[in-house]
Amino acid sequence: MTRCPAGQAEVEMAELYVKPGNKERGWNDPPQFSYGLQTQVSGHRRSLLTKRVAAPQDGSPRVPTSETSPGPPPMGPPPPSSKAPRSPPVGSVPASGMEPTSFPVESEALMEDVLRPLEQALEDCRGHTRKQVCDDISRRLALLQEQWAGGKLSIPVKKRMAVLVQELSSHRWDAADDIHRSLMVDYVTEVSQWMVGVKRLIAEKRSLFSEEAANEEKSAATAENHTIPGFQQAP
Amino acid sequence: MATYLEFIQQNEERDGVRFSWNVWPSSRLEATRMVVPLACLLTPLKERPDLPPVQYEPVLCSRPTCKAVLNPLCQVDYRAKLWACNFCFQRNQFPPAYGGISEVNQPAELMPQFSTIEYMIQRGAQSPLIFLYVVDTCLEEDDLQALKESLQMSLSLLPPDALVGLITFGRMVQVHELSCEGISKSYVFRGTKDLTAKQIQDMLGLTKPAMPMQQARPVQPQEHPFASTRFLQPVHKIDMNLTDLLGELQRDPWPVTQGKRPLRSTGVALSIAVGLLEGTFPNTGARIMLFTGGPPTQGPGMVVGDELKIPIRSWHDIEKDNARFMKKATKHYEMLANRTAANGHCIDIYACALDQTGLLEMKCCANLTGGYMVMGDSFNTSLFKQTFQRIFTKDFNGDFRMAFGATLDIKTSRELKIAGAIGPCVSLNVKGPCVSENELGVGGTSQWKICGLDPTSTLGIYFEVVNQHNAPIPQGGRGAIQFVTHYQHSSTQRRIRVTTIARNWADVQSQLRHIEAAFDQEAAAVLMARLGVFRAESEEGPDVLRWLDRQLIRLCQKFGQYNKEDPTSFRLSDSFSLYPQFMFHLRRSPFLQVFNNSPDESSYYRHHFARQDLTQSLIMIQPILYSYSFHGPPETIAQWRKAGYQDMPEYENFKHLLQAPLDDAQEILQARFPMPRYINTEHGGSQARFLLSKVNPSQTHNNLYAWGQETGAPILTDDVSLQVFMDHLKKLAVSSAC
C-alpha cells in the first residue's frame, strides 16, 4: 500500500469536527466545535424563520398543522426512502455521544520534519532576538521534542504541526499563526506548555524577515547613490 | 393601506433602529393615550459590512447647545456653501474642505442612503486594549486546570500589543508583577480589608511619576505614549512568561475544613483591579475579567458566610428581609461598578459553580459597564470554554467585535424630549433642551456611557412627545432624532457612528389608521418588556404584572375593534395581533417570574435581556418552535428512532428528518453568545420538561376532557393557556366598567 502524507486540505477537512460536551460537569453541556468550524465564515447561513403566528381571533381551538388521524398512532415502520439523499452536512452535531473521527490517513508526520525546521528558524533568529527569548524558545522546542518522542502527542496535533512548519518555511506567517491558534483552541491540554514558544518563533521570524527585506531595499537604494551607510563621506 | 413591515425591516437593516411607532402622534396628550410610549431599540454598532467608514471628521452645528452632526435632513445652499441644522435651524458655514461640493457632488453624509455613517478619527494617540484577569483559586483541581488552560489559550487569541495583567485571589489577593526575567514577584493583600484607590496605588508603587518620555528620540510607529507598568505588559513580550506563570498557579493553599466554604475575597480582589487600572490607564479601553467558582465569603462584598449549613440567600429570604449581607455587598459592587464606568473600563463576570456565586449582588459590575456575564456549572465545560473563545471572535475585517469606551449622545427635534434609556449603560448627567423631566429607565440626561459593547448591544431609548394639544403639526411634517456614538474600535482607533432618522407626525383624531398601521408590535413588546423588567428590579413582582396587564387592557381598549360588552366581537388588526401573546409569554417568563429560579439565575436572565437585539429578545420572551413534519405524531417518531430505522439504508429519508433539526440547531449553536445549553430529548424524556414549561399549555389536566378530543399530551400546570388568557383579555377590554 503506498503511503502518502496527508495533504493540507485533507488535514483541514478533518479538523472541522464537533465533539459532545462534558455532560458530567455541566447539565446539557452543548457540543464543542473545533476552531475550524467556529471561524468558518457564515456566508451560507440560511435565516431561520422568525415570523410568528397569531392566536386565532375567533376563539376556536388551534388545530395542529400536521394532520393527525384519530385513534391509535400507526405502529408500522416509517415510509421507505424514495428520493435521492441530500449531501450530509460537514461536521454535523452528533445525536448521541460520538468520538471525533480523525481522517483515516495512514502516515504520521515525522518528528524530524517538524523539529528541524523549527530549530533552524530559531538559529536564524539568534542575531536578531534577545538571548533570553531564544533560550526560552529553545527550552520549549526541547519540551515539544520530548513529548513527541514520548508518544504524548495525538495524531492531529502532529499533522497540524507539520503543516504549520510548511507554512513557516514558505514565509506564510499568517497561515502559520492561524494553525498555532487552532491548536491552542482545540488541543490546549497537549500543546499549551510549548506552543507559546512556537508562536513567538513565528513572530520573531516574521519580524526578522521584514527587517531583512527592508535592509535589502535600503542597501539597493543606497547602492544606486554610491553611499555606504555608517561611513563618513570623504569631503 | 401600505404595509410597514418592509419599511420597518429596511430601517432596521440600515440604521439599527426599531421604533414602537413609525408614524408619531403629534401631541403630548394623544401620545400618552397610545399606551405604548414612543420609544426605540437602538443597536449603535450594528454590523454594516457594506458601510466603510469615511476617513474624515464629522461637521458639527456651530451652536454650542446643539452641535448636531451634518446629516441628510439638513437644508443645504450649495452656492453660498451654507447648511441649516435641522434640529436648531442654525445656519452654518461649511468648512473650507467642502469648497467643492454641489448638487451633483455631495459629500456622503448628505446622501439619504447614509442615514447611518461612520467616521474615523485620525488624530490622537491610539491606546492599546487592556485585559486584566482576576482569577479565583478556590476551585477544584480539574476546574482550576481547565481555567488555566483557557487563559493560556486566550493569550493566543489576544492582539500582540494588547496589555495583559493577572490578579489571583482566595483568602488573600495577589497582584502579579509580570516581568521577562525569570523571577516572578507578587504583591499580597489581605482579603478582609478594603482599601481606597489611593492606598492601592501607593502600595503597588504606582504613584511615582511615570518614566519621563525621551524627548530627543522620535516616537517609533509601534510605540505609544502610554507606558506599560510592571503589572500590565504587552502580550507579545510577556506571553511565554505568563503562560508559565498561569501553568504554575496552585489552588488556594488555605485549608477548608469540613462543613465550611473556602474564604474567597472577591470584593477586595475586584477593588484592587479597579484601583490598579484607575491609577494606570484611565479613559482607555480595558476589560477586567473576573473568573470565580463560588460566592464571596469574606471581606467587603461578601455574600454569604463560610458555614455551609447557612445557605446563600434565596428569593424567599430576600422577600422576608432575611438576606443578611445583600444590601452591603450590593453597595460595595455598585460603588466599584460606578467607578469603573467613570474610568471607561468594563467588568466581565465568568461564574462557574454548581451553587450560586453572588451574581445578584455583583450584577451591577456587568450591567453598568457593559461587561459580559457568563454563568456555568464548571470551567471544565464546553459551555464556558466556547463562550470564552467567542469573546475573541473576529469580524469580516479580522478585527475583534468588542468595542470600548462608547458615549451615546442623542439629539431630538423640538417636539420630542428624551425620557431615558434601558440597557448596559450609565448616565453622563448631561442636561439640555432635549431632556425630559419624566424619567423612564436611566433618565435626566441626553448622554450615556457604554464602556463595553459589541455589534449586538442594544439599548432601549424612551421619548416623550411635548407638542401641546391643538398646536399645529411642525412644518415639513416630520420629527427627527440623531444618535451619535463615539467609541474606541478594537483596532484601538476612535470612531464616530452617526444615525439620523425622521418619521412623520400625524394628528391622531384624523389619522389613527395610519398610526395604527405603522405600529411595530415586536418592538413595542420588547420595549414594554424592558420597562417591566426595569421596574421589577425595584418594585414588587405582583405590582409589575398588574401594571403590565393594565397597559395591555388599555391598549386593547384603544386599538381593538369591538361592540361594547360583546367579547366575541373583539378583533385586533394585523399590526397588533401578536402583541397580546407576547405579553402572555412575558408574564410567565423568568424575567418576571422569579419562582423556581435562584436570585443569581434571575439576575443572569435579566442581564441578557437588557442588552440583546430585537430578534433575540423576542425569542427570549416567546421561543420559536419549529416543527419538522413527517407522518405521525412525536410519540411515533421517538419509537422509530429507538427502533433504529435511521440506520437502515432504505429509510434514509427518516435519517434526514432526524438530522434536519440538528443542522438548524448547529447554526444557532455556532453563532449565539453566550453558548447556550443544548438539549436533545424526546417525547416522555426527562429533559422534555424544558420544552413543556415554555409552550402554551393549551391542554392541561384541568381541561383535558373539555374539548373531547386528544390532540397531544397534556402539560401538567396550573398556568392558564393563551386561549383562556385571550378570553379574559377580551372580556376586560370590551367592558365599560374598566
PDB file of N, CA, C and O in Angstrom, chain A residues 22 25-33 37-38 45-46 48-49 52 55 57 76-78 81 89 91-93 132 140 180 189 199-200, chain B residues 143 149 155-156 180 236-237 239 244 377 380 382-383 386 389-390 572 581 622 626 640 650-651 664 666-667 670 676-678 687 730:
ATOM      1  N   ASN A  22     -19.282  18.231  27.958  1.00  0.00           N
ATOM      2  CA  ASN A  22     -18.908  17.487  29.157  1.00  0.00           C
ATOM      3  C   ASN A  22     -20.136  17.340  30.046  1.00  0.00           C
ATOM      4  O   ASN A  22     -20.351  18.116  30.972  1.00  0.00           O
ATOM      5  N   ARG A  25     -19.923  17.321  33.954  1.00  0.00           N
ATOM      6  CA  ARG A  25     -19.685  18.508  34.755  1.00  0.00           C
ATOM      7  C   ARG A  25     -20.724  19.591  34.530  1.00  0.00           C
ATOM      8  O   ARG A  25     -20.888  20.483  35.340  1.00  0.00           O
ATOM      9  N   GLY A  26     -21.405  19.533  33.377  1.00  0.00           N
ATOM     10  CA  GLY A  26     -22.377  20.585  33.089  1.00  0.00           C
ATOM     11  C   GLY A  26     -23.648  19.971  32.533  1.00  0.00           C
ATOM     12  O   GLY A  26     -23.587  19.229  31.558  1.00  0.00           O
ATOM     13  N   TRP A  27     -24.784  20.281  33.151  1.00  0.00           N
ATOM     14  CA  TRP A  27     -26.012  19.664  32.633  1.00  0.00           C
ATOM     15  C   TRP A  27     -26.329  20.238  31.262  1.00  0.00           C
ATOM     16  O   TRP A  27     -26.246  21.426  31.038  1.00  0.00           O
ATOM     17  N   ASN A  28     -26.636  19.314  30.335  1.00  0.00           N
ATOM     18  CA  ASN A  28     -26.934  19.709  28.964  1.00  0.00           C
ATOM     19  C   ASN A  28     -25.838  20.593  28.378  1.00  0.00           C
ATOM     20  O   ASN A  28     -26.115  21.573  27.679  1.00  0.00           O
ATOM     21  N   ASP A  29     -24.587  20.252  28.684  1.00  0.00           N
ATOM     22  CA  ASP A  29     -23.450  20.978  28.146  1.00  0.00           C
ATOM     23  C   ASP A  29     -23.500  20.881  26.620  1.00  0.00           C
ATOM     24  O   ASP A  29     -23.642  19.791  26.070  1.00  0.00           O
ATOM     25  N   PRO A  30     -23.389  21.998  25.919  1.00  0.00           N
ATOM     26  CA  PRO A  30     -23.514  21.955  24.461  1.00  0.00           C
ATOM     27  C   PRO A  30     -22.320  21.263  23.822  1.00  0.00           C
ATOM     28  O   PRO A  30     -21.266  21.126  24.441  1.00  0.00           O
ATOM     29  N   PRO A  31     -22.445  20.826  22.581  1.00  0.00           N
ATOM     30  CA  PRO A  31     -21.310  20.225  21.885  1.00  0.00           C
ATOM     31  C   PRO A  31     -20.224  21.260  21.641  1.00  0.00           C
ATOM     32  O   PRO A  31     -20.482  22.463  21.637  1.00  0.00           O
ATOM     33  N   GLN A  32     -19.008  20.747  21.462  1.00  0.00           N
ATOM     34  CA  GLN A  32     -17.869  21.640  21.266  1.00  0.00           C
ATOM     35  C   GLN A  32     -17.455  21.621  19.805  1.00  0.00           C
ATOM     36  O   GLN A  32     -17.197  20.561  19.241  1.00  0.00           O
ATOM     37  N   PHE A  33     -17.388  22.792  19.199  1.00  0.00           N
ATOM     38  CA  PHE A  33     -16.991  22.903  17.802  1.00  0.00           C
ATOM     39  C   PHE A  33     -15.494  23.147  17.718  1.00  0.00           C
ATOM     40  O   PHE A  33     -14.924  23.879  18.519  1.00  0.00           O
ATOM     41  N   LEU A  37     -14.422  25.006  12.562  1.00  0.00           N
ATOM     42  CA  LEU A  37     -15.846  25.235  12.389  1.00  0.00           C
ATOM     43  C   LEU A  37     -16.256  26.592  12.935  1.00  0.00           C
ATOM     44  O   LEU A  37     -17.130  27.259  12.398  1.00  0.00           O
ATOM     45  N   GLN A  38     -15.615  26.988  14.052  1.00  0.00           N
ATOM     46  CA  GLN A  38     -16.009  28.249  14.682  1.00  0.00           C
ATOM     47  C   GLN A  38     -15.652  29.446  13.821  1.00  0.00           C
ATOM     48  O   GLN A  38     -16.340  30.457  13.832  1.00  0.00           O
ATOM     49  N   ARG A  45     -25.251  30.928   5.740  1.00  0.00           N
ATOM     50  CA  ARG A  45     -26.269  30.737   6.762  1.00  0.00           C
ATOM     51  C   ARG A  45     -27.669  31.077   6.247  1.00  0.00           C
ATOM     52  O   ARG A  45     -27.919  32.174   5.782  1.00  0.00           O
ATOM     53  N   ARG A  46     -28.573  30.140   6.344  1.00  0.00           N
ATOM     54  CA  ARG A  46     -29.950  30.456   5.987  1.00  0.00           C
ATOM     55  C   ARG A  46     -30.570  31.136   7.197  1.00  0.00           C
ATOM     56  O   ARG A  46     -30.345  30.740   8.310  1.00  0.00           O
ATOM     57  N   LEU A  48     -33.184  31.492   9.666  1.00  0.00           N
ATOM     58  CA  LEU A  48     -34.292  30.677  10.136  1.00  0.00           C
ATOM     59  C   LEU A  48     -35.525  31.553  10.278  1.00  0.00           C
ATOM     60  O   LEU A  48     -35.446  32.737  10.516  1.00  0.00           O
ATOM     61  N   LEU A  49     -36.664  30.950  10.136  1.00  0.00           N
ATOM     62  CA  LEU A  49     -37.916  31.690  10.186  1.00  0.00           C
ATOM     63  C   LEU A  49     -38.064  32.383  11.530  1.00  0.00           C
ATOM     64  O   LEU A  49     -37.797  31.786  12.574  1.00  0.00           O
ATOM     65  N   ARG A  52     -43.912  34.970  13.640  1.00  0.00           N
ATOM     66  CA  ARG A  52     -44.781  34.139  14.457  1.00  0.00           C
ATOM     67  C   ARG A  52     -46.206  34.160  13.949  1.00  0.00           C
ATOM     68  O   ARG A  52     -46.597  35.062  13.215  1.00  0.00           O
ATOM     69  N   ALA A  55     -52.511  34.004  17.556  1.00  0.00           N
ATOM     70  CA  ALA A  55     -53.572  33.119  18.031  1.00  0.00           C
ATOM     71  C   ALA A  55     -54.845  33.421  17.238  1.00  0.00           C
ATOM     72  O   ALA A  55     -55.101  34.566  16.884  1.00  0.00           O
ATOM     73  N   GLN A  57     -58.370  34.547  16.254  1.00  0.00           N
ATOM     74  CA  GLN A  57     -59.133  35.594  16.922  1.00  0.00           C
ATOM     75  C   GLN A  57     -60.557  35.158  17.219  1.00  0.00           C
ATOM     76  O   GLN A  57     -61.216  35.743  18.051  1.00  0.00           O
ATOM     77  N   GLY A  76     -46.471   0.796  12.422  1.00  0.00           N
ATOM     78  CA  GLY A  76     -45.563   0.246  11.425  1.00  0.00           C
ATOM     79  C   GLY A  76     -44.327   1.107  11.259  1.00  0.00           C
ATOM     80  O   GLY A  76     -44.172   2.137  11.900  1.00  0.00           O
ATOM     81  N   PRO A  77     -43.392   0.704  10.374  1.00  0.00           N
ATOM     82  CA  PRO A  77     -42.140   1.436  10.143  1.00  0.00           C
ATOM     83  C   PRO A  77     -42.421   2.719   9.371  1.00  0.00           C
ATOM     84  O   PRO A  77     -43.502   2.884   8.807  1.00  0.00           O
ATOM     85  N   PRO A  78     -41.454   3.651   9.315  1.00  0.00           N
ATOM     86  CA  PRO A  78     -41.617   4.875   8.547  1.00  0.00           C
ATOM     87  C   PRO A  78     -41.656   4.562   7.063  1.00  0.00           C
ATOM     88  O   PRO A  78     -41.211   3.477   6.660  1.00  0.00           O
ATOM     89  N   SER A  81     -37.405   5.248   1.971  1.00  0.00           N
ATOM     90  CA  SER A  81     -36.791   6.346   1.233  1.00  0.00           C
ATOM     91  C   SER A  81     -37.019   6.169  -0.247  1.00  0.00           C
ATOM     92  O   SER A  81     -36.831   5.086  -0.784  1.00  0.00           O
ATOM     93  N   PRO A  89     -24.271  17.213   5.802  1.00  0.00           N
ATOM     94  CA  PRO A  89     -23.525  18.428   6.149  1.00  0.00           C
ATOM     95  C   PRO A  89     -22.209  18.080   6.837  1.00  0.00           C
ATOM     96  O   PRO A  89     -22.101  17.038   7.462  1.00  0.00           O
ATOM     97  N   GLY A  91     -19.386  18.089   9.546  1.00  0.00           N
ATOM     98  CA  GLY A  91     -19.275  18.351  10.978  1.00  0.00           C
ATOM     99  C   GLY A  91     -20.605  18.553  11.655  1.00  0.00           C
ATOM    100  O   GLY A  91     -20.807  19.501  12.383  1.00  0.00           O
ATOM    101  N   SER A  92     -21.544  17.692  11.403  1.00  0.00           N
ATOM    102  CA  SER A  92     -22.883  17.907  11.972  1.00  0.00           C
ATOM    103  C   SER A  92     -22.906  17.520  13.441  1.00  0.00           C
ATOM    104  O   SER A  92     -22.097  16.749  13.919  1.00  0.00           O
ATOM    105  N   VAL A  93     -23.862  18.109  14.139  1.00  0.00           N
ATOM    106  CA  VAL A  93     -23.984  17.893  15.582  1.00  0.00           C
ATOM    107  C   VAL A  93     -24.318  16.432  15.839  1.00  0.00           C
ATOM    108  O   VAL A  93     -25.251  15.895  15.261  1.00  0.00           O
ATOM    109  N   GLN A 132      17.692  35.777  25.989  1.00  0.00           N
ATOM    110  CA  GLN A 132      16.785  35.125  26.934  1.00  0.00           C
ATOM    111  C   GLN A 132      15.561  34.552  26.221  1.00  0.00           C
ATOM    112  O   GLN A 132      15.097  33.461  26.542  1.00  0.00           O
ATOM    113  N   ARG A 140      11.372  25.350  25.068  1.00  0.00           N
ATOM    114  CA  ARG A 140      10.057  24.825  24.719  1.00  0.00           C
ATOM    115  C   ARG A 140      10.127  23.873  23.521  1.00  0.00           C
ATOM    116  O   ARG A 140       9.360  22.913  23.453  1.00  0.00           O
ATOM    117  N   HIS A 180      -1.268  27.720  14.668  1.00  0.00           N
ATOM    118  CA  HIS A 180      -0.902  27.692  16.101  1.00  0.00           C
ATOM    119  C   HIS A 180      -2.131  27.990  16.937  1.00  0.00           C
ATOM    120  O   HIS A 180      -2.384  27.350  17.960  1.00  0.00           O
ATOM    121  N   THR A 189      -4.690  21.262  26.114  1.00  0.00           N
ATOM    122  CA  THR A 189      -4.069  20.423  27.141  1.00  0.00           C
ATOM    123  C   THR A 189      -2.747  19.844  26.663  1.00  0.00           C
ATOM    124  O   THR A 189      -1.772  19.778  27.410  1.00  0.00           O
ATOM    125  N   LYS A 199       4.719  30.019  18.819  1.00  0.00           N
ATOM    126  CA  LYS A 199       4.058  31.289  18.471  1.00  0.00           C
ATOM    127  C   LYS A 199       5.089  32.407  18.415  1.00  0.00           C
ATOM    128  O   LYS A 199       5.125  33.210  17.476  1.00  0.00           O
ATOM    129  N   ARG A 200       5.945  32.482  19.434  1.00  0.00           N
ATOM    130  CA  ARG A 200       6.950  33.522  19.488  1.00  0.00           C
ATOM    131  C   ARG A 200       7.942  33.383  18.347  1.00  0.00           C
ATOM    132  O   ARG A 200       8.371  34.370  17.758  1.00  0.00           O
TER     133      ARG A 200
ATOM    134  N   ASP B 143     -11.177  21.891  37.725  1.00  0.00           N
ATOM    135  CA  ASP B 143     -11.744  23.168  37.303  1.00  0.00           C
ATOM    136  C   ASP B 143     -10.644  24.198  37.118  1.00  0.00           C
ATOM    137  O   ASP B 143     -10.625  24.947  36.130  1.00  0.00           O
ATOM    138  N   GLU B 149      -5.946  26.532  31.463  1.00  0.00           N
ATOM    139  CA  GLU B 149      -5.740  26.257  30.041  1.00  0.00           C
ATOM    140  C   GLU B 149      -6.497  27.259  29.172  1.00  0.00           C
ATOM    141  O   GLU B 149      -5.980  27.724  28.148  1.00  0.00           O
ATOM    142  N   LEU B 155      -4.226  33.825  25.452  1.00  0.00           N
ATOM    143  CA  LEU B 155      -3.050  34.612  25.084  1.00  0.00           C
ATOM    144  C   LEU B 155      -2.754  34.490  23.597  1.00  0.00           C
ATOM    145  O   LEU B 155      -2.147  35.387  23.000  1.00  0.00           O
ATOM    146  N   SER B 156      -3.185  33.384  22.998  1.00  0.00           N
ATOM    147  CA  SER B 156      -3.005  33.236  21.557  1.00  0.00           C
ATOM    148  C   SER B 156      -4.090  33.960  20.769  1.00  0.00           C
ATOM    149  O   SER B 156      -3.950  34.180  19.571  1.00  0.00           O
ATOM    150  N   CYS B 180       9.940  39.913  32.376  1.00  0.00           N
ATOM    151  CA  CYS B 180      10.542  38.992  31.421  1.00  0.00           C
ATOM    152  C   CYS B 180      11.730  38.263  32.027  1.00  0.00           C
ATOM    153  O   CYS B 180      12.274  37.353  31.425  1.00  0.00           O
ATOM    154  N   HIS B 236       2.865  40.390  23.386  1.00  0.00           N
ATOM    155  CA  HIS B 236       3.983  39.888  22.584  1.00  0.00           C
ATOM    156  C   HIS B 236       5.277  39.800  23.377  1.00  0.00           C
ATOM    157  O   HIS B 236       6.175  39.043  23.038  1.00  0.00           O
ATOM    158  N   LYS B 237       5.362  40.558  24.465  1.00  0.00           N
ATOM    159  CA  LYS B 237       6.579  40.487  25.291  1.00  0.00           C
ATOM    160  C   LYS B 237       6.465  39.422  26.379  1.00  0.00           C
ATOM    161  O   LYS B 237       7.438  38.807  26.775  1.00  0.00           O
ATOM    162  N   ASP B 239       4.052  36.827  26.791  1.00  0.00           N
ATOM    163  CA  ASP B 239       3.217  35.633  26.658  1.00  0.00           C
ATOM    164  C   ASP B 239       3.912  34.366  27.182  1.00  0.00           C
ATOM    165  O   ASP B 239       3.264  33.540  27.833  1.00  0.00           O
ATOM    166  N   ASP B 244       3.788  30.380  31.579  1.00  0.00           N
ATOM    167  CA  ASP B 244       4.381  29.593  32.662  1.00  0.00           C
ATOM    168  C   ASP B 244       3.752  29.950  33.999  1.00  0.00           C
ATOM    169  O   ASP B 244       3.444  29.073  34.809  1.00  0.00           O
ATOM    170  N   ASP B 377     -21.657  25.715  35.014  1.00  0.00           N
ATOM    171  CA  ASP B 377     -21.531  24.786  36.138  1.00  0.00           C
ATOM    172  C   ASP B 377     -20.090  24.541  36.516  1.00  0.00           C
ATOM    173  O   ASP B 377     -19.795  24.192  37.660  1.00  0.00           O
ATOM    174  N   ASN B 380     -14.693  23.470  33.398  1.00  0.00           N
ATOM    175  CA  ASN B 380     -14.327  22.325  32.573  1.00  0.00           C
ATOM    176  C   ASN B 380     -15.502  21.872  31.713  1.00  0.00           C
ATOM    177  O   ASN B 380     -15.796  20.686  31.612  1.00  0.00           O
ATOM    178  N   SER B 382     -17.826  22.636  27.956  1.00  0.00           N
ATOM    179  CA  SER B 382     -17.822  23.258  26.648  1.00  0.00           C
ATOM    180  C   SER B 382     -18.513  24.615  26.696  1.00  0.00           C
ATOM    181  O   SER B 382     -18.127  25.552  25.997  1.00  0.00           O
ATOM    182  N   LEU B 383     -19.533  24.735  27.541  1.00  0.00           N
ATOM    183  CA  LEU B 383     -20.268  25.991  27.633  1.00  0.00           C
ATOM    184  C   LEU B 383     -19.331  27.132  27.983  1.00  0.00           C
ATOM    185  O   LEU B 383     -19.318  28.169  27.330  1.00  0.00           O
ATOM    186  N   GLN B 386     -16.172  27.510  25.136  1.00  0.00           N
ATOM    187  CA  GLN B 386     -16.509  28.101  23.849  1.00  0.00           C
ATOM    188  C   GLN B 386     -17.040  29.511  23.993  1.00  0.00           C
ATOM    189  O   GLN B 386     -16.792  30.357  23.145  1.00  0.00           O
ATOM    190  N   GLN B 389     -14.030  31.588  24.265  1.00  0.00           N
ATOM    191  CA  GLN B 389     -13.387  31.758  22.962  1.00  0.00           C
ATOM    192  C   GLN B 389     -14.116  32.787  22.118  1.00  0.00           C
ATOM    193  O   GLN B 389     -13.509  33.561  21.382  1.00  0.00           O
ATOM    194  N   ARG B 390     -15.461  32.781  22.219  1.00  0.00           N
ATOM    195  CA  ARG B 390     -16.249  33.633  21.336  1.00  0.00           C
ATOM    196  C   ARG B 390     -16.105  35.107  21.646  1.00  0.00           C
ATOM    197  O   ARG B 390     -16.467  35.951  20.843  1.00  0.00           O
ATOM    198  N   LEU B 572     -58.400  42.440  16.714  1.00  0.00           N
ATOM    199  CA  LEU B 572     -57.243  43.323  16.608  1.00  0.00           C
ATOM    200  C   LEU B 572     -56.736  43.274  15.180  1.00  0.00           C
ATOM    201  O   LEU B 572     -56.688  42.202  14.577  1.00  0.00           O
ATOM    202  N   GLN B 581     -50.070  37.956  22.743  1.00  0.00           N
ATOM    203  CA  GLN B 581     -49.402  36.702  23.086  1.00  0.00           C
ATOM    204  C   GLN B 581     -47.975  36.953  23.551  1.00  0.00           C
ATOM    205  O   GLN B 581     -47.457  36.198  24.373  1.00  0.00           O
ATOM    206  N   GLN B 622     -40.742  34.721  23.774  1.00  0.00           N
ATOM    207  CA  GLN B 622     -41.524  33.622  23.217  1.00  0.00           C
ATOM    208  C   GLN B 622     -40.629  32.847  22.267  1.00  0.00           C
ATOM    209  O   GLN B 622     -40.439  33.244  21.120  1.00  0.00           O
ATOM    210  N   TYR B 626     -40.017  25.225  15.972  1.00  0.00           N
ATOM    211  CA  TYR B 626     -40.007  24.718  14.604  1.00  0.00           C
ATOM    212  C   TYR B 626     -40.511  23.287  14.604  1.00  0.00           C
ATOM    213  O   TYR B 626     -40.130  22.476  15.446  1.00  0.00           O
ATOM    214  N   TRP B 640     -39.749   5.126  16.419  1.00  0.00           N
ATOM    215  CA  TRP B 640     -38.965   4.765  15.241  1.00  0.00           C
ATOM    216  C   TRP B 640     -37.474   4.990  15.488  1.00  0.00           C
ATOM    217  O   TRP B 640     -36.634   4.197  15.067  1.00  0.00           O
ATOM    218  N   GLU B 650     -32.563   1.814   3.614  1.00  0.00           N
ATOM    219  CA  GLU B 650     -33.803   2.047   2.881  1.00  0.00           C
ATOM    220  C   GLU B 650     -34.697   3.086   3.558  1.00  0.00           C
ATOM    221  O   GLU B 650     -35.688   3.528   3.004  1.00  0.00           O
ATOM    222  N   TYR B 651     -34.334   3.506   4.766  1.00  0.00           N
ATOM    223  CA  TYR B 651     -35.110   4.547   5.442  1.00  0.00           C
ATOM    224  C   TYR B 651     -34.281   5.813   5.604  1.00  0.00           C
ATOM    225  O   TYR B 651     -34.393   6.525   6.593  1.00  0.00           O
ATOM    226  N   ASP B 664     -30.082  22.718  11.878  1.00  0.00           N
ATOM    227  CA  ASP B 664     -30.548  24.063  12.215  1.00  0.00           C
ATOM    228  C   ASP B 664     -30.050  24.459  13.600  1.00  0.00           C
ATOM    229  O   ASP B 664     -29.660  25.601  13.832  1.00  0.00           O
ATOM    230  N   GLN B 666     -27.345  23.492  14.927  1.00  0.00           N
ATOM    231  CA  GLN B 666     -25.914  23.777  14.832  1.00  0.00           C
ATOM    232  C   GLN B 666     -25.677  25.218  14.419  1.00  0.00           C
ATOM    233  O   GLN B 666     -24.768  25.873  14.917  1.00  0.00           O
ATOM    234  N   GLU B 667     -26.500  25.718  13.499  1.00  0.00           N
ATOM    235  CA  GLU B 667     -26.332  27.107  13.068  1.00  0.00           C
ATOM    236  C   GLU B 667     -26.491  28.053  14.241  1.00  0.00           C
ATOM    237  O   GLU B 667     -25.764  29.031  14.365  1.00  0.00           O
ATOM    238  N   GLN B 670     -23.519  27.725  16.682  1.00  0.00           N
ATOM    239  CA  GLN B 670     -22.261  28.304  16.227  1.00  0.00           C
ATOM    240  C   GLN B 670     -22.236  29.811  16.373  1.00  0.00           C
ATOM    241  O   GLN B 670     -21.175  30.410  16.334  1.00  0.00           O
ATOM    242  N   PRO B 676     -25.296  28.493  24.386  1.00  0.00           N
ATOM    243  CA  PRO B 676     -26.448  28.000  25.132  1.00  0.00           C
ATOM    244  C   PRO B 676     -26.257  26.543  25.557  1.00  0.00           C
ATOM    245  O   PRO B 676     -25.392  25.853  25.043  1.00  0.00           O
ATOM    246  N   ARG B 677     -27.105  26.102  26.476  1.00  0.00           N
ATOM    247  CA  ARG B 677     -27.161  24.676  26.758  1.00  0.00           C
ATOM    248  C   ARG B 677     -27.899  24.018  25.607  1.00  0.00           C
ATOM    249  O   ARG B 677     -28.688  24.667  24.918  1.00  0.00           O
ATOM    250  N   TYR B 678     -27.631  22.743  25.413  1.00  0.00           N
ATOM    251  CA  TYR B 678     -28.189  22.050  24.257  1.00  0.00           C
ATOM    252  C   TYR B 678     -28.899  20.810  24.743  1.00  0.00           C
ATOM    253  O   TYR B 678     -28.298  19.941  25.385  1.00  0.00           O
ATOM    254  N   GLN B 687     -35.689  15.395  29.949  1.00  0.00           N
ATOM    255  CA  GLN B 687     -35.324  16.761  29.601  1.00  0.00           C
ATOM    256  C   GLN B 687     -36.427  17.466  28.835  1.00  0.00           C
ATOM    257  O   GLN B 687     -36.317  18.654  28.558  1.00  0.00           O
ATOM    258  N   LYS B 730     -60.256  39.840  26.352  1.00  0.00           N
ATOM    259  CA  LYS B 730     -61.349  40.399  25.557  1.00  0.00           C
ATOM    260  C   LYS B 730     -62.489  40.862  26.449  1.00  0.00           C
ATOM    261  O   LYS B 730     -63.060  41.931  26.234  1.00  0.00           O
TER     262      LYS B 730
END
